Amino acid sequence: MDLSQYAELFLAESREHLTACNQLLLEWEKHPSGLAPVGGLFRAVHTVKGMAATMGYARVTDLAHRMESLLDLLRRGAHPATDELLQLLFRARDALEHAVELSVVGRERELEVAEIVADLDHAASRMAPGGGPHSPGGRATPSTPPRPDSPVELEPAPGRLVQVTLRPEAPLKGGRALLVVKKAQGLGAGGDEALGSGARVEPGAAGVLEGGGRSRHIRVALRRLDGLMDLIGELVTARGRLNQLAAERRDPAIDDLAIQVSRLSSDLQAEIIQARMTPVWQVFDRFPRLVRDLARELGKQVAFRVEGKEIELDRAILDELGDPLMHLLRNAVDHGIEPASERRRRGKQPEGEVVLSAARERASVAITVTDDGRGIDRAKTLERAKRDGVVDPHADTLTHDQLLRVLARPGFSTAETVTSVSGRGVGIDVVMTRLRALGGTIDIRSEPGKGTSFALRLPVTLAIVRAIIASVGSERYALPLTYVAETVEFGTVKTTVVEGREAIVLHDRVVPLVHLRRLLGVTQDAPPPRSPIIVLEMGERRTGVVVDGMLGQQEIVVKGFDAPAGTLPVFSGATIMADGVPALILDAGGLL
Amino acid sequence: MSDAGVVRLLLFRVGTLVCAADAERVREILPRLETTRIPGAPPPVAGLVNVRGTLITVVEGWRALRQPEPPASNGTHHGTTVLLEVGGGRKVLGFTVDEVVDLLALSAEALDRRQALPGIDPTLVRAVGRRAGQLFVVLDTDALLTPILSS
């Protein structure tokens, strides 16, 4: 059977199990006498082994098998974790991950696993009840890994072992497997292990079930959800036309139908958006290990906390967040947190704290990376910024906003620059670029001696947003409500000029104005005397966007387009209006 | 250009020029669609159109080929939009023409290699052919359209 089409699925599932391994190892490291993590580790590795065997990845299977053998001995012998043992298991986990990644791209042969295999076997032989190098104990004989084509070995455990094999030609294998597991659970069996490992589901079923007892999920490729989203977008457009038609015809039958279609398509849209939502832990879960390794490497003591793991974001956004967050966490551990001795001297706890948290805020999600380290040295950053001409040479302070702008200058801060903040800027420009592309923003707070906090604000979904439709001349533009604070009328508020820019004073604050007509080069007609001003707000920054008129609010489906060379960098995409004609979406980040 | 030397070409007229594009690159032929201006885009870009839910950037043929503006053009409802694959099919662009003339299959030998013709940038010409005694230029659509998209 050609299994190549399942490689992606294998990779995704293996990654999940390997991520779980990291969490379990970290947990074990914290509580070395606890035994629960070992059982979990054993099951995770066992599952990877089973899947690898099915896929015919002999080396992955072999490596997983040896790791599993060691874990089995640890589990049975109730050994507490030692530093040496943990290092070995971390290494083995990483080697297994590497093996998985190479195998799925057909580069299994390049794997170098002899060393880790030898170390695992060596540890297993010392751990074995007999203690001798040739009696590794039980069935765990490292020299005979299972052949890839043989059925997966099942763990001997108390109770009765039932092995169910579904023939390749059996229809609805996924469903059948689920029934078997449910039955077994009804009889009191540990269903958790059953599907992922014991029962071997031929990967012919439409969706592969995730570890037996858990909720019923299937994996869907993101592009399918994108496809559905596009279709629903068209349906919404068609609905708009139907509504128009109904209004023209004044036929109650068409009216009823139009209302019904409206409701159905709204519900459908909501369902599809919900299907795209993914909890942030899917990305956050890889960070505890990263922070731990980095802290170890730098000889620092760092407690890492994650909050709001269950907050959901559109899958497409979440997928892009891993790198920016990694940059910020690295900076926090490397440059924020001081060494223990320095912290003691400053009267702080020797252990630094880094917190990664997610929280819902109106129509957006805020993700913050906070450290209680030394903070950014403003005086030195200001000096440097003046030298580079980023700020006015007479400036004597840097606002949070200016600080961020200075840090985000590409290549601003390299090793030789500001000593106490060395390298702080590395990656911030990368983070900002990525965030802008996602329609998000970044804010910084930093107090000398107390720490630094970066807050990323992101729309919950990229696929669909509520927007104000604004008119400029005969053109229409959509402005997502995510960052709209309020709207006021030109002429009803006081205007002033600040730093050469026209501005209004709103709630005792100066809000600079952007005339959309001028910005977009619209010359037709004259602007109305009382133009509406749409006030955008992102963190501390505010801008008033002057438009000709507001045509209302509506849900818009966000679509990408191939922007020609020279396109003004103020659009985040485009949408299709009810009349079928496209309208560009203004990017709040680009206007601020 | 498959079938051992047989070339299939879509012939269309832009101003006074008769042009041809490799038919394999032609995704679809549509009537002229209502466009949305893209601020900042270079002059040949007419704007965005909605093709069954997909947004496609449309290039105004006469502007791209530096032809005089068609007299009947009031900006809308004139001419035809040809959807062309650009850059090995990775992107699709719309290209407006005055009218589609013909679909031809002819042997590659019937075409002369690129040569200078009055009124058209030689780097945009891949070959020159003849139909019913009239010259036509086979456009290098990638050379014509990729620079407009490159961003």
Coordinates of C-alpha atoms in Angstrom, one line a residue, chain B residues 27-150:
Chain B
R27 CA -7.4 30.1 -18.3
E28 CA -10.7 31.7 -19.3
I29 CA -12.2 34.3 -21.6
L30 CA -14.7 36.6 -19.9
P31 CA -16.7 39.7 -20.8
R32 CA -15.3 43.0 -19.4
L33 CA -16.0 43.0 -15.6
E34 CA -16.4 46.0 -13.3
T35 CA -13.1 46.8 -11.8
T36 CA -12.1 48.3 -8.4
R37 CA -9.2 50.7 -8.6
I38 CA -6.0 49.7 -6.6
P39 CA -4.5 53.0 -5.3
G40 CA -0.8 53.2 -6.1
A41 CA -0.8 50.5 -8.7
P42 CA 1.0 51.4 -12.0
P43 CA -1.2 52.9 -14.8
P44 CA -1.7 49.7 -16.9
V45 CA -3.5 48.1 -13.9
A46 CA -7.2 48.5 -14.4
G47 CA -8.0 47.1 -10.9
L48 CA -9.5 44.1 -9.2
V49 CA -12.3 42.0 -10.5
N50 CA -14.4 39.3 -8.9
V51 CA -14.3 36.1 -10.9
R52 CA -16.7 33.7 -9.1
G53 CA -15.4 34.7 -5.7
T54 CA -11.7 34.9 -6.6
L55 CA -10.1 38.3 -6.8
I56 CA -8.0 38.9 -9.9
T57 CA -5.9 41.8 -10.9
V58 CA -6.7 43.1 -14.4
V59 CA -4.3 44.8 -16.7
E60 CA -5.6 47.2 -19.3
G61 CA -4.3 45.8 -22.6
W62 CA -4.0 49.0 -24.6
R63 CA -2.1 50.7 -21.8
A64 CA 0.3 47.8 -21.3
L65 CA 1.0 47.7 -25.0
R66 CA 1.0 51.4 -25.4
Q67 CA -1.8 51.5 -27.9
P68 CA -4.2 54.4 -28.3
E69 CA -7.2 54.4 -26.1
P70 CA -10.1 52.6 -27.8
P71 CA -12.7 55.2 -28.9
A72 CA -15.7 53.3 -27.7
S73 CA -14.3 52.8 -24.2
N74 CA -16.1 54.6 -21.5
G75 CA -14.2 52.6 -19.0
T76 CA -16.8 49.8 -18.9
H77 CA -18.7 47.3 -20.9
H78 CA -16.2 47.3 -23.7
G79 CA -14.0 44.5 -24.9
T80 CA -13.1 41.2 -23.3
T81 CA -11.0 40.0 -20.4
V82 CA -8.6 37.2 -21.0
L83 CA -7.4 35.4 -17.9
L84 CA -3.8 34.4 -18.3
E85 CA -1.5 32.3 -16.2
V86 CA 1.7 34.0 -15.2
G87 CA 4.9 32.7 -13.9
G88 CA 4.3 29.0 -14.6
G89 CA 0.7 29.1 -13.6
R90 CA 1.3 30.3 -10.1
K91 CA -0.7 33.4 -10.6
V92 CA -3.6 34.4 -12.8
L93 CA -4.0 37.9 -14.2
G94 CA -6.7 39.4 -16.3
F95 CA -5.8 41.2 -19.6
T96 CA -8.3 43.3 -21.4
V97 CA -8.4 43.1 -25.2
D98 CA -10.7 44.8 -27.7
E99 CA -11.8 41.5 -29.2
V100 CA -10.8 37.9 -29.4
V101 CA -10.1 37.1 -33.1
D102 CA -9.3 33.4 -33.4
L103 CA -7.9 30.2 -31.9
L104 CA -5.2 28.9 -34.1
A105 CA -3.2 25.6 -34.2
L106 CA -0.2 25.9 -36.4
S107 CA 3.2 24.3 -36.6
A108 CA 6.1 26.1 -34.9
E109 CA 7.9 26.5 -38.1
A110 CA 5.2 28.8 -39.4
L111 CA 6.3 31.3 -36.8
D112 CA 9.4 33.6 -37.2
R113 CA 11.5 34.1 -34.2
R114 CA 11.3 37.4 -32.4
Q115 CA 11.9 40.4 -34.6
A116 CA 11.5 44.1 -34.3
L117 CA 8.1 45.4 -35.2
P118 CA 7.2 49.0 -35.3
G119 CA 5.1 50.1 -32.3
I120 CA 5.9 47.4 -29.9
D121 CA 8.7 46.8 -27.4
P122 CA 10.8 43.9 -28.9
T123 CA 11.4 42.3 -25.5
L124 CA 7.7 41.5 -25.3
V125 CA 7.6 39.7 -28.6
R126 CA 8.3 36.0 -28.7
A127 CA 7.6 35.4 -32.3
V128 CA 5.8 36.8 -35.3
G129 CA 3.2 34.9 -37.4
R130 CA 0.9 35.5 -40.2
R131 CA -2.9 34.9 -40.5
A132 CA -4.8 35.7 -43.7
G133 CA -2.0 37.8 -44.8
Q134 CA -2.0 39.8 -41.6
L135 CA 0.9 39.9 -39.2
F136 CA 0.4 39.0 -35.6
V137 CA 2.8 39.1 -32.6
V138 CA 3.1 36.2 -30.2
L139 CA 3.4 38.0 -26.9
D140 CA 5.8 37.0 -24.1
T141 CA 3.0 37.3 -21.6
D142 CA 5.4 36.7 -18.6
A143 CA 7.7 39.5 -19.8
L144 CA 4.7 41.7 -20.2
L145 CA 2.8 41.0 -17.0
T146 CA 5.4 39.9 -14.4
P147 CA 6.9 43.3 -13.9
I148 CA 3.5 44.7 -13.1
L149 CA 2.9 42.1 -10.4
S150 CA 6.3 42.1 -8.9

